[in-house]
Amino acid sequence: MAYLKFNIRLSSLGKLDRKFLLGFQKEFQKILWNAIGINALCFFDETNPKAVEIYKIPKGVYNFKKRKYCTFPLFTFSRDALLKAIKRADSDTLVKVLVITGAPLYKRNVDGPIFSDIECGNDIAIVSTSRMKGYPRGPKSIRQRLLKESLYLVGRMIGLPNCMNEGCAMKHAKNIDDIDKKNKAYCNDCLNRLYGGKI
């Protein structure tokens, strides 16, 4: 990884609890530091670290037939957050945007429900908590699943491919059992790809 600093601009869409989001932000920043080993900063607001602005989901995104929200227009909506974060960052800082929502998502030309999606340019990823409810129940379980899926998305945004190693955060999850089996860390193979110049 060529950058000295890494900024994740968090953005929230729809109905989510601010306390839940702030807890996620604090824990995710620690996990990123442990997983990547560089100065990683997660924030919702560039000027106020304690501020969490929750945006309304744009009109026209909901598909009444599928009863889900299409990810593609959400990437366009989130580009503003990316541009603001890049403008404020130093030249040696890698900047990505992670959008968190509680709304059920679907991806064009993909059948079935999804946990998350990532845009083609790998600068913006969207993750939803809507499929993360299940046994064991409760906000802590949902947050742990959100942390693991978010670490997977960050890996994808910085160029890591899907991994087949058990427990690795980069192993693609098809259901919540798959997420629960993962660790909040990248395996040695993924770290070697990251720092060995293989991506």
PDB file of C-alpha atoms in Angstrom:
ATOM      1  CA  MET A   1       0.000   0.000   0.000  1.00  0.00           C
ATOM      2  CA  ALA A   2       1.622   3.234  -1.182  1.00  0.00           C
ATOM      3  CA  TYR A   3      -0.332   5.698   0.976  1.00  0.00           C
ATOM      4  CA  LEU A   4       0.685   6.819   4.473  1.00  0.00           C
ATOM      5  CA  LYS A   5      -2.848   7.717   5.570  1.00  0.00           C
ATOM      6  CA  PHE A   6      -6.237   6.253   4.868  1.00  0.00           C
ATOM      7  CA  ASN A   7      -9.550   8.100   5.303  1.00  0.00           C
ATOM      8  CA  ILE A   8     -12.929   6.394   5.284  1.00  0.00           C
ATOM      9  CA  ARG A   9     -15.687   8.969   4.925  1.00  0.00           C
ATOM     10  CA  LEU A  10     -18.768   7.358   6.456  1.00  0.00           C
ATOM     11  CA  SER A  11     -22.193   8.367   5.222  1.00  0.00           C
ATOM     12  CA  SER A  12     -25.576   7.245   6.534  1.00  0.00           C
ATOM     13  CA  LEU A  13     -28.818   6.866   4.585  1.00  0.00           C
ATOM     14  CA  GLY A  14     -32.298   6.215   5.927  1.00  0.00           C
ATOM     15  CA  LYS A  15     -33.408   5.313   9.448  1.00  0.00           C
ATOM     16  CA  LEU A  16     -30.434   4.423  11.639  1.00  0.00           C
ATOM     17  CA  ASP A  17     -29.690   5.259  15.270  1.00  0.00           C
ATOM     18  CA  ARG A  18     -26.951   7.869  15.832  1.00  0.00           C
ATOM     19  CA  LYS A  19     -25.625   6.088  18.932  1.00  0.00           C
ATOM     20  CA  PHE A  20     -25.331   2.857  16.948  1.00  0.00           C
ATOM     21  CA  LEU A  21     -23.471   4.668  14.159  1.00  0.00           C
ATOM     22  CA  LEU A  22     -21.030   6.413  16.526  1.00  0.00           C
ATOM     23  CA  GLY A  23     -20.285   3.071  18.224  1.00  0.00           C
ATOM     24  CA  PHE A  24     -19.665   1.531  14.811  1.00  0.00           C
ATOM     25  CA  GLN A  25     -17.359   4.414  13.809  1.00  0.00           C
ATOM     26  CA  LYS A  26     -15.217   4.109  16.940  1.00  0.00           C
ATOM     27  CA  GLU A  27     -14.862   0.336  16.722  1.00  0.00           C
ATOM     28  CA  PHE A  28     -14.312   0.274  12.959  1.00  0.00           C
ATOM     29  CA  GLN A  29     -11.448   2.737  13.222  1.00  0.00           C
ATOM     30  CA  LYS A  30      -9.698   0.414  15.723  1.00  0.00           C
ATOM     31  CA  ILE A  31     -10.317  -2.624  13.526  1.00  0.00           C
ATOM     32  CA  LEU A  32      -8.908  -0.852  10.473  1.00  0.00           C
ATOM     33  CA  TRP A  33      -5.770   0.116  12.356  1.00  0.00           C
ATOM     34  CA  ASN A  34      -5.274  -3.492  13.494  1.00  0.00           C
ATOM     35  CA  ALA A  35      -6.093  -4.934  10.049  1.00  0.00           C
ATOM     36  CA  ILE A  36      -4.088  -2.589   7.836  1.00  0.00           C
ATOM     37  CA  GLY A  37      -1.487  -1.070  10.134  1.00  0.00           C
ATOM     38  CA  ILE A  38      -1.584   2.454   8.754  1.00  0.00           C
ATOM     39  CA  ASN A  39      -3.127   5.628  10.116  1.00  0.00           C
ATOM     40  CA  ALA A  40      -6.812   5.033   9.312  1.00  0.00           C
ATOM     41  CA  LEU A  41      -9.367   7.709  10.111  1.00  0.00           C
ATOM     42  CA  CYS A  42     -13.128   7.057   9.989  1.00  0.00           C
ATOM     43  CA  PHE A  43     -15.499   9.992  10.197  1.00  0.00           C
ATOM     44  CA  PHE A  44     -19.018  11.086   9.303  1.00  0.00           C
ATOM     45  CA  ASP A  45     -18.158  14.789   9.246  1.00  0.00           C
ATOM     46  CA  GLU A  46     -14.797  16.276   8.233  1.00  0.00           C
ATOM     47  CA  THR A  47     -15.112  19.195  10.668  1.00  0.00           C
ATOM     48  CA  ASN A  48     -16.866  17.645  13.679  1.00  0.00           C
ATOM     49  CA  PRO A  49     -15.834  14.119  14.800  1.00  0.00           C
ATOM     50  CA  LYS A  50     -18.959  13.726  16.966  1.00  0.00           C
ATOM     51  CA  ALA A  51     -21.443  14.744  14.258  1.00  0.00           C
ATOM     52  CA  VAL A  52     -23.484  12.162  12.376  1.00  0.00           C
ATOM     53  CA  GLU A  53     -25.673  13.437   9.585  1.00  0.00           C
ATOM     54  CA  ILE A  54     -28.265  10.928   8.432  1.00  0.00           C
ATOM     55  CA  TYR A  55     -29.451  11.640   4.897  1.00  0.00           C
ATOM     56  CA  LYS A  56     -32.825  10.778   3.435  1.00  0.00           C
ATOM     57  CA  ILE A  57     -32.779   8.139   0.726  1.00  0.00           C
ATOM     58  CA  PRO A  58     -33.257   9.936  -2.617  1.00  0.00           C
ATOM     59  CA  LYS A  59     -36.571   9.619  -4.426  1.00  0.00           C
ATOM     60  CA  GLY A  60     -36.783   7.230  -7.329  1.00  0.00           C
ATOM     61  CA  VAL A  61     -34.406   4.662  -5.810  1.00  0.00           C
ATOM     62  CA  TYR A  62     -37.100   2.353  -4.429  1.00  0.00           C
ATOM     63  CA  ASN A  63     -38.360  -0.471  -6.638  1.00  0.00           C
ATOM     64  CA  PHE A  64     -41.967  -1.261  -5.651  1.00  0.00           C
ATOM     65  CA  LYS A  65     -41.923  -4.620  -7.425  1.00  0.00           C
ATOM     66  CA  LYS A  66     -38.769  -5.818  -5.637  1.00  0.00           C
ATOM     67  CA  ARG A  67     -39.514  -3.871  -2.416  1.00  0.00           C
ATOM     68  CA  LYS A  68     -35.848  -2.901  -2.290  1.00  0.00           C
ATOM     69  CA  TYR A  69     -33.579   0.033  -3.081  1.00  0.00           C
ATOM     70  CA  CYS A  70     -31.314   0.005  -6.131  1.00  0.00           C
ATOM     71  CA  THR A  71     -27.632   0.566  -5.292  1.00  0.00           C
ATOM     72  CA  PHE A  72     -26.655   2.233  -8.579  1.00  0.00           C
ATOM     73  CA  PRO A  73     -28.278   5.675  -7.981  1.00  0.00           C
ATOM     74  CA  LEU A  74     -27.029   5.625  -4.380  1.00  0.00           C
ATOM     75  CA  PHE A  75     -23.445   5.702  -5.685  1.00  0.00           C
ATOM     76  CA  THR A  76     -24.231   8.869  -7.638  1.00  0.00           C
ATOM     77  CA  PHE A  77     -25.838  10.415  -4.541  1.00  0.00           C
ATOM     78  CA  SER A  78     -22.749   9.555  -2.441  1.00  0.00           C
ATOM     79  CA  ARG A  79     -20.210  11.058  -4.860  1.00  0.00           C
ATOM     80  CA  ASP A  80     -20.605  14.457  -3.153  1.00  0.00           C
ATOM     81  CA  ALA A  81     -19.328  13.011   0.131  1.00  0.00           C
ATOM     82  CA  LEU A  82     -16.308  11.564  -1.677  1.00  0.00           C
ATOM     83  CA  LEU A  83     -15.419  14.839  -3.383  1.00  0.00           C
ATOM     84  CA  LYS A  84     -15.656  16.791  -0.097  1.00  0.00           C
ATOM     85  CA  ALA A  85     -13.469  14.257   1.704  1.00  0.00           C
ATOM     86  CA  ILE A  86     -10.838  14.275  -1.079  1.00  0.00           C
ATOM     87  CA  LYS A  87     -10.768  18.080  -1.083  1.00  0.00           C
ATOM     88  CA  ARG A  88      -9.980  18.193   2.646  1.00  0.00           C
ATOM     89  CA  ALA A  89      -7.414  15.359   2.623  1.00  0.00           C
ATOM     90  CA  ASP A  90      -3.631  15.608   2.188  1.00  0.00           C
ATOM     91  CA  SER A  91      -2.046  14.388  -1.047  1.00  0.00           C
ATOM     92  CA  ASP A  92      -0.591  11.314   0.728  1.00  0.00           C
ATOM     93  CA  THR A  93      -4.049  10.208   1.929  1.00  0.00           C
ATOM     94  CA  LEU A  94      -6.177   7.538   0.284  1.00  0.00           C
ATOM     95  CA  VAL A  95      -9.886   8.449   0.543  1.00  0.00           C
ATOM     96  CA  LYS A  96     -12.873   6.113   0.189  1.00  0.00           C
ATOM     97  CA  VAL A  97     -16.572   6.409   1.106  1.00  0.00           C
ATOM     98  CA  LEU A  98     -18.588   3.799   2.987  1.00  0.00           C
ATOM     99  CA  VAL A  99     -22.358   4.328   2.927  1.00  0.00           C
ATOM    100  CA  ILE A 100     -24.333   2.649   5.719  1.00  0.00           C
ATOM    101  CA  THR A 101     -28.070   2.095   5.469  1.00  0.00           C
ATOM    102  CA  GLY A 102     -30.801   0.008   7.035  1.00  0.00           C
ATOM    103  CA  ALA A 103     -32.699  -0.236   3.758  1.00  0.00           C
ATOM    104  CA  PRO A 104     -32.894  -3.527   1.819  1.00  0.00           C
ATOM    105  CA  LEU A 105     -30.746  -3.366  -1.306  1.00  0.00           C
ATOM    106  CA  TYR A 106     -30.640  -4.910  -4.737  1.00  0.00           C
ATOM    107  CA  LYS A 107     -28.110  -4.680  -7.531  1.00  0.00           C
ATOM    108  CA  ARG A 108     -29.068  -4.433 -11.192  1.00  0.00           C
ATOM    109  CA  ASN A 109     -28.805  -7.729 -13.067  1.00  0.00           C
ATOM    110  CA  VAL A 110     -28.266  -9.671  -9.807  1.00  0.00           C
ATOM    111  CA  ASP A 111     -30.956 -12.011  -8.492  1.00  0.00           C
ATOM    112  CA  GLY A 112     -31.609 -12.295  -4.788  1.00  0.00           C
ATOM    113  CA  PRO A 113     -30.872 -10.096  -1.774  1.00  0.00           C
ATOM    114  CA  ILE A 114     -27.442  -8.624  -1.093  1.00  0.00           C
ATOM    115  CA  PHE A 115     -25.584  -7.302   1.958  1.00  0.00           C
ATOM    116  CA  SER A 116     -23.576  -4.712   0.084  1.00  0.00           C
ATOM    117  CA  ASP A 117     -22.326  -3.386  -3.233  1.00  0.00           C
ATOM    118  CA  ILE A 118     -19.262  -1.570  -4.516  1.00  0.00           C
ATOM    119  CA  GLU A 119     -19.061   0.786  -7.487  1.00  0.00           C
ATOM    120  CA  CYS A 120     -16.894   0.050 -10.519  1.00  0.00           C
ATOM    121  CA  GLY A 121     -14.270   2.669  -9.594  1.00  0.00           C
ATOM    122  CA  ASN A 122     -13.892   1.146  -6.101  1.00  0.00           C
ATOM    123  CA  ASP A 123     -14.190   4.544  -4.391  1.00  0.00           C
ATOM    124  CA  ILE A 124     -17.647   4.072  -2.852  1.00  0.00           C
ATOM    125  CA  ALA A 125     -19.236   1.050  -1.180  1.00  0.00           C
ATOM    126  CA  ILE A 126     -22.715   0.615   0.278  1.00  0.00           C
ATOM    127  CA  VAL A 127     -23.600  -1.766   3.111  1.00  0.00           C
ATOM    128  CA  SER A 128     -27.016  -2.506   4.582  1.00  0.00           C
ATOM    129  CA  THR A 129     -27.982  -3.873   7.981  1.00  0.00           C
ATOM    130  CA  SER A 130     -31.374  -5.076   6.694  1.00  0.00           C
ATOM    131  CA  ARG A 131     -30.233  -8.709   6.200  1.00  0.00           C
ATOM    132  CA  MET A 132     -28.033  -8.774   9.301  1.00  0.00           C
ATOM    133  CA  LYS A 133     -30.797  -9.501  11.776  1.00  0.00           C
ATOM    134  CA  GLY A 134     -30.952 -13.060  13.057  1.00  0.00           C
ATOM    135  CA  TYR A 135     -29.721 -15.319  15.839  1.00  0.00           C
ATOM    136  CA  PRO A 136     -27.978 -14.210  18.006  1.00  0.00           C
ATOM    137  CA  ARG A 137     -30.181 -11.135  18.010  1.00  0.00           C
ATOM    138  CA  GLY A 138     -29.607  -7.594  19.207  1.00  0.00           C
ATOM    139  CA  PRO A 139     -27.770  -4.414  18.214  1.00  0.00           C
ATOM    140  CA  LYS A 140     -24.362  -5.844  19.205  1.00  0.00           C
ATOM    141  CA  SER A 141     -24.773  -8.779  16.811  1.00  0.00           C
ATOM    142  CA  ILE A 142     -25.857  -6.480  13.991  1.00  0.00           C
ATOM    143  CA  ARG A 143     -22.919  -4.168  14.645  1.00  0.00           C
ATOM    144  CA  GLN A 144     -20.428  -7.074  14.627  1.00  0.00           C
ATOM    145  CA  ARG A 145     -21.791  -8.245  11.277  1.00  0.00           C
ATOM    146  CA  LEU A 146     -21.712  -4.704   9.929  1.00  0.00           C
ATOM    147  CA  LEU A 147     -18.073  -4.340  11.033  1.00  0.00           C
ATOM    148  CA  LYS A 148     -17.050  -7.559   9.252  1.00  0.00           C
ATOM    149  CA  GLU A 149     -18.905  -6.761   6.035  1.00  0.00           C
ATOM    150  CA  SER A 150     -17.472  -3.223   6.088  1.00  0.00           C
ATOM    151  CA  LEU A 151     -13.938  -4.582   6.469  1.00  0.00           C
ATOM    152  CA  TYR A 152     -14.614  -6.802   3.458  1.00  0.00           C
ATOM    153  CA  LEU A 153     -15.758  -3.742   1.462  1.00  0.00           C
ATOM    154  CA  VAL A 154     -12.700  -1.703   2.468  1.00  0.00           C
ATOM    155  CA  GLY A 155     -10.532  -4.592   1.292  1.00  0.00           C
ATOM    156  CA  ARG A 156     -12.331  -4.584  -2.045  1.00  0.00           C
ATOM    157  CA  MET A 157     -11.940  -0.796  -2.340  1.00  0.00           C
ATOM    158  CA  ILE A 158      -8.172  -1.029  -1.853  1.00  0.00           C
ATOM    159  CA  GLY A 159      -7.813  -3.850  -4.367  1.00  0.00           C
ATOM    160  CA  LEU A 160      -8.021  -7.117  -2.425  1.00  0.00           C
ATOM    161  CA  PRO A 161      -9.832  -9.949  -4.238  1.00  0.00           C
ATOM    162  CA  ASN A 162     -12.223 -12.408  -2.597  1.00  0.00           C
ATOM    163  CA  CYS A 163     -10.330 -14.878  -0.418  1.00  0.00           C
ATOM    164  CA  MET A 164     -10.986 -18.599   0.110  1.00  0.00           C
ATOM    165  CA  ASN A 165      -9.246 -18.823   3.497  1.00  0.00           C
ATOM    166  CA  GLU A 166     -11.557 -19.656   6.395  1.00  0.00           C
ATOM    167  CA  GLY A 167     -12.026 -16.782   8.825  1.00  0.00           C
ATOM    168  CA  CYS A 168     -10.569 -14.119   6.532  1.00  0.00           C
ATOM    169  CA  ALA A 169     -12.538 -10.881   6.325  1.00  0.00           C
ATOM    170  CA  MET A 170     -12.143 -11.062   2.525  1.00  0.00           C
ATOM    171  CA  LYS A 171     -14.135 -14.291   2.206  1.00  0.00           C
ATOM    172  CA  HIS A 172     -17.354 -13.445   0.377  1.00  0.00           C
ATOM    173  CA  ALA A 173     -20.474 -13.923   2.534  1.00  0.00           C
ATOM    174  CA  LYS A 174     -23.725 -15.239   1.074  1.00  0.00           C
ATOM    175  CA  ASN A 175     -25.627 -15.285   4.383  1.00  0.00           C
ATOM    176  CA  ILE A 176     -25.269 -14.181   8.017  1.00  0.00           C
ATOM    177  CA  ASP A 177     -23.725 -17.524   9.003  1.00  0.00           C
ATOM    178  CA  ASP A 178     -20.875 -16.785   6.563  1.00  0.00           C
ATOM    179  CA  ILE A 179     -20.403 -13.350   8.137  1.00  0.00           C
ATOM    180  CA  ASP A 180     -20.439 -14.776  11.676  1.00  0.00           C
ATOM    181  CA  LYS A 181     -17.670 -17.249  10.768  1.00  0.00           C
ATOM    182  CA  LYS A 182     -15.325 -14.466   9.644  1.00  0.00           C
ATOM    183  CA  ASN A 183     -12.748 -12.669  11.782  1.00  0.00           C
ATOM    184  CA  LYS A 184     -12.405  -8.899  11.927  1.00  0.00           C
ATOM    185  CA  ALA A 185      -9.015  -9.196  10.216  1.00  0.00           C
ATOM    186  CA  TYR A 186      -7.367 -10.073   6.918  1.00  0.00           C
ATOM    187  CA  CYS A 187      -5.468 -13.350   6.619  1.00  0.00           C
ATOM    188  CA  ASN A 188      -1.703 -13.459   6.002  1.00  0.00           C
ATOM    189  CA  ASP A 189      -2.233 -14.167   2.289  1.00  0.00           C
ATOM    190  CA  CYS A 190      -4.307 -10.993   1.908  1.00  0.00           C
ATOM    191  CA  LEU A 191      -1.829  -8.925   3.918  1.00  0.00           C
ATOM    192  CA  ASN A 192       0.990 -10.217   1.694  1.00  0.00           C
ATOM    193  CA  ARG A 193      -0.988  -9.135  -1.372  1.00  0.00           C
ATOM    194  CA  LEU A 194      -1.594  -5.750   0.207  1.00  0.00           C
ATOM    195  CA  TYR A 195       1.997  -5.021   1.200  1.00  0.00           C
ATOM    196  CA  GLY A 196       3.826  -7.239  -1.273  1.00  0.00           C
ATOM    197  CA  GLY A 197       2.887  -5.134  -4.289  1.00  0.00           C
ATOM    198  CA  LYS A 198       0.532  -7.769  -5.687  1.00  0.00           C
ATOM    199  CA  ILE A 199      -2.416  -5.404  -5.988  1.00  0.00           C
TER     200      ILE A 199
END
